[in-house]
Tab-separated table of C-alpha atoms in Angstrom:
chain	number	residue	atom	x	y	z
A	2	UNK	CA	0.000	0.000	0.000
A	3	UNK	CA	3.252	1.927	0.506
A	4	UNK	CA	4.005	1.776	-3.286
A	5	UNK	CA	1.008	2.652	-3.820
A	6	UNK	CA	0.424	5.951	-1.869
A	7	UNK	CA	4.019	7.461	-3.047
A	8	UNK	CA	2.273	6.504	-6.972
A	9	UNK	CA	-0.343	8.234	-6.324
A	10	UNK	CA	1.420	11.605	-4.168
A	11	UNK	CA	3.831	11.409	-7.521
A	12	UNK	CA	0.985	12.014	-9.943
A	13	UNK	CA	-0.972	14.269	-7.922
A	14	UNK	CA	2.336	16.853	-7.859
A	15	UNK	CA	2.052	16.057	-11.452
A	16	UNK	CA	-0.789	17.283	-12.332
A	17	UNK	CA	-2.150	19.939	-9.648
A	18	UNK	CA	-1.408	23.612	-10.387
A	19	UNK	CA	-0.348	24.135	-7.047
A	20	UNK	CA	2.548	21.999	-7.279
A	21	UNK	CA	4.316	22.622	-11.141
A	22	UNK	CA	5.854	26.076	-10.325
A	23	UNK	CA	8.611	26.561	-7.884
A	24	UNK	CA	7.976	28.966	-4.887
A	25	UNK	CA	8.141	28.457	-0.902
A	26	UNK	CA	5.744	26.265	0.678
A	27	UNK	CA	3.386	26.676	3.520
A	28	UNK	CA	3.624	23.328	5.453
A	29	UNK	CA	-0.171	21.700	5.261
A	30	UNK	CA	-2.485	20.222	7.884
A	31	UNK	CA	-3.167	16.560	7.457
A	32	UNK	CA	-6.656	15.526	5.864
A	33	UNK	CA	-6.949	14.266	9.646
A	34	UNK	CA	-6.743	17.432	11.442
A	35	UNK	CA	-9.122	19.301	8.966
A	36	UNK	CA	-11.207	16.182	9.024
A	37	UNK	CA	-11.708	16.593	13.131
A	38	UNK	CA	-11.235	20.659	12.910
A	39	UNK	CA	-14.201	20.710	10.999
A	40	UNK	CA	-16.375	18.562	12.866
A	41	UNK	CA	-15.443	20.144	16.301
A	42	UNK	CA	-15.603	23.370	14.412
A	43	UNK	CA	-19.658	22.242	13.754
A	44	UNK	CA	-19.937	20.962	17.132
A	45	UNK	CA	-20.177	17.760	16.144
A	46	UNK	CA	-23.127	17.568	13.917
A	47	UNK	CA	-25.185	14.186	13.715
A	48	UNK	CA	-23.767	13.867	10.128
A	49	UNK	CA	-21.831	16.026	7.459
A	50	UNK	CA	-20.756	15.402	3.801
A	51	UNK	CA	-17.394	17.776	2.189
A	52	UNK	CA	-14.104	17.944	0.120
A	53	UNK	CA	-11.336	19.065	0.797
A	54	UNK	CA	-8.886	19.915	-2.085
A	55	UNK	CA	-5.810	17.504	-2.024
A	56	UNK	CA	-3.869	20.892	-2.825
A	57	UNK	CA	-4.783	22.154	0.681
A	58	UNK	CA	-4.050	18.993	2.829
A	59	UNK	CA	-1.686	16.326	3.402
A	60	UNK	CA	-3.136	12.608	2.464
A	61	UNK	CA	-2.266	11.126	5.942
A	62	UNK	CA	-6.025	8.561	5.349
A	63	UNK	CA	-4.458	7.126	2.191
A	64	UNK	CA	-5.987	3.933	1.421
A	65	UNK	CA	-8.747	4.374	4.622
A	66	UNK	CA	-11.975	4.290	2.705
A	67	UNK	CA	-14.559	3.083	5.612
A	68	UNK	CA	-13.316	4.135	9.191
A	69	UNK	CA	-14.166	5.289	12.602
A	70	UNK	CA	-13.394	8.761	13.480
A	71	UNK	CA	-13.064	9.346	17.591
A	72	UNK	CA	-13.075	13.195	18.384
A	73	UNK	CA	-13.404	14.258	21.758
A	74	UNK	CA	-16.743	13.717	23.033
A	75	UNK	CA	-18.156	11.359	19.860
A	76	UNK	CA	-17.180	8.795	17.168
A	77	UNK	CA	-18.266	8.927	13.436
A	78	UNK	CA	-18.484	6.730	11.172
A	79	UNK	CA	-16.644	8.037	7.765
A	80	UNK	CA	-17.370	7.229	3.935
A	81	UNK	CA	-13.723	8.686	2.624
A	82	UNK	CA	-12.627	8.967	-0.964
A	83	UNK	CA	-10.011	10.474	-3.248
A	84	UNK	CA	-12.187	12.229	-5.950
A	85	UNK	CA	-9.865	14.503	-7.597
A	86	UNK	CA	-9.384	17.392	-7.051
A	87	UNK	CA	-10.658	16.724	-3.605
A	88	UNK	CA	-10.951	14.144	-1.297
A	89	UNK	CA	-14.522	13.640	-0.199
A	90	UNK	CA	-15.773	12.839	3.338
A	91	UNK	CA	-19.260	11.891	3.938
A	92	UNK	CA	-18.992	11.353	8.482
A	93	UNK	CA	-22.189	10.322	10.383
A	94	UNK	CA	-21.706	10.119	14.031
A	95	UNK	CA	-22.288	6.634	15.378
A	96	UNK	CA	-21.224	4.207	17.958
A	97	UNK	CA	-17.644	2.513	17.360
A	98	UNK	CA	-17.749	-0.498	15.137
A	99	UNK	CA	-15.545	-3.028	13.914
A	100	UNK	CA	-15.425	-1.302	9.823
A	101	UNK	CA	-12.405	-3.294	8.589
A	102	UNK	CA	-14.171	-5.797	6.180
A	103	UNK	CA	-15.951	-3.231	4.714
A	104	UNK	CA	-12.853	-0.855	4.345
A	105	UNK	CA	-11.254	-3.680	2.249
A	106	UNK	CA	-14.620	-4.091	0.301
A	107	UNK	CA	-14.880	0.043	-0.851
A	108	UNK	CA	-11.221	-0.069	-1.154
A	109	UNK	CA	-11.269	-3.140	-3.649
A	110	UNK	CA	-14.036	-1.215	-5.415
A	111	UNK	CA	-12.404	1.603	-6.470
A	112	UNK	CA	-9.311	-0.801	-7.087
A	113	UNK	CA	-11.425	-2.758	-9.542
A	114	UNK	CA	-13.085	0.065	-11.268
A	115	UNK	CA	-9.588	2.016	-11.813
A	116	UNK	CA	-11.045	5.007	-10.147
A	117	UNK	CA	-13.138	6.453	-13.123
A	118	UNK	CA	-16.452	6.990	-10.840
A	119	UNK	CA	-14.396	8.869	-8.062
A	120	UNK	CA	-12.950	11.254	-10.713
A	121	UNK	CA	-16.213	11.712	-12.139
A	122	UNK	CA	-17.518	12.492	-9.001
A	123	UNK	CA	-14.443	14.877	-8.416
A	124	UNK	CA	-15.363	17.136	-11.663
A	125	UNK	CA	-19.135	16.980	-10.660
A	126	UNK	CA	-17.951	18.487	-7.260
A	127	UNK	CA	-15.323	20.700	-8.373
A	128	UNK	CA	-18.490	22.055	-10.998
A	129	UNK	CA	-21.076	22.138	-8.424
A	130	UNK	CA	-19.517	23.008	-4.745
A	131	UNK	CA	-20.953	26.445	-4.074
A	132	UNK	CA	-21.119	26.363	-0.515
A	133	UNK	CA	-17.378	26.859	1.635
A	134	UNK	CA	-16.723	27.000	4.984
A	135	UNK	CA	-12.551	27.802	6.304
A	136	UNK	CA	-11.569	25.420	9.092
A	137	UNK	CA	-8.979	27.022	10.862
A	138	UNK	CA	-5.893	24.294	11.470
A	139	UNK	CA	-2.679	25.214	13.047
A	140	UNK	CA	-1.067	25.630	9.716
A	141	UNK	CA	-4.032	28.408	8.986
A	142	UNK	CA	-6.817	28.513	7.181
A	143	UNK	CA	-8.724	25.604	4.448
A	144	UNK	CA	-11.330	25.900	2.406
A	145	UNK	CA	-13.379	22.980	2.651
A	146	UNK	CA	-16.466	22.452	0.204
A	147	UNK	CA	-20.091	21.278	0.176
A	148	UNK	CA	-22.388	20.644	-2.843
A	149	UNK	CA	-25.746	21.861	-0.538
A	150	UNK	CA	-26.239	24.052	2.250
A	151	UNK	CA	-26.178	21.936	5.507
A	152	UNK	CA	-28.911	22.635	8.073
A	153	UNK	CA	-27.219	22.941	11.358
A	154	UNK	CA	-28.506	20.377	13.321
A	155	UNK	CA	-30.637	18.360	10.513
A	156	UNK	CA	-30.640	14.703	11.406
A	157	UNK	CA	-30.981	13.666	7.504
C-alpha cells in the first residue's frame, strides 16, 4: 500500500497547479486534522458530507476508505474517498464499530473500477460546490467544500 500511496502523491504533484511552479511552501495540515477541525468546528453535527482539495491537505487517510473517526466527546463513522481534485468525506456520528471488512470491500471497489467513478464524481464536485466553509488548522486557514447548504442540526 506503501508503493502505492508514493504513486499516487507522484501524480498528484504532477498534475495539480499548485505543485508545477517553484515557490516556498506553507507546510499543510493533514486531511486528519481538517477532518476533526471541521467537525469540532460544527460541534459535532449528527452527520456532514465535504471535500477538501488535495492541494490544501496532506493525504495522511491514504488507502482508509470506511473508518471510525473518535473526536473528543463522539465517534463517526466516515465514507472517505479520493475524488480529484478533492478528497470527499461523507462522516455520520455513530457508535464505534468493527469497519475493517468493509474498508477492504470500498477499497477493492475503487481498485477494480480504476477510479473512473471517483474522478467523475471529483469534476461533478469541483463544478457544483458552491457552498465553503474555512476550518482554521494550526497551519491556517482551508477551504473545505459542500455541494448543498447543511442545516445545522438536521438529522438527515
Amino acid at each position: 500500500m506503501e508503493a502505492v500511496r508514493k504513486a499516487h502523491e507522484a501524480a498528484a504533484r504532477l498534475v495539480l497547479p499548485a505543485s508545477r511552479w517553484p515557490r516556498p511552501r506553507r507546510p499543510k495540515p493533514r486531511a486528519s486534522e481538517v477532518l476533526t477541525g471541521h467537525l469540532v468546528q460544527r460541534g459535532l453535527p449528527p452527520w456532514t458530507s465535504f471535500c477538501v482539495p488535495y492541494s490544501a491537505v496532506r493525504n495522511d487517510q491514504f488507502g482508509l476508505s470506511h473508518f471510525n473517526w473518535p473526536v473528543p466527546g463522539a465517534n463517526y463513522h466516515v465514507l472517505r474517498t479520493g475524488c480529484f481534485p478533492f478528497i470527499k468525506y461523507h462522516c455520520s456520528r455513530a457508535p464505534w464499530r468493527d469497519l475493517r471488512l468493509q474498508n477492504r470491500l470500498f477499497t477493492a471497489l475503487k481498485i477494480l473500477n480504476l477510479g473512473i467513478p471517483t474522478f467523475l464524481y471529483g469534476l461533478g464536485s469541483w463544478l457544483f460546490a458552491s457552498v465553503t466553509e474555512t476550518v482554521h488548522t494550526r497551519y491556517g486557514p482551508v477551504t473545505v467544500y459542500f455541494l448543498n447548504k447543511e442545516d445545522e442540526g438536521a438529522r438527515y
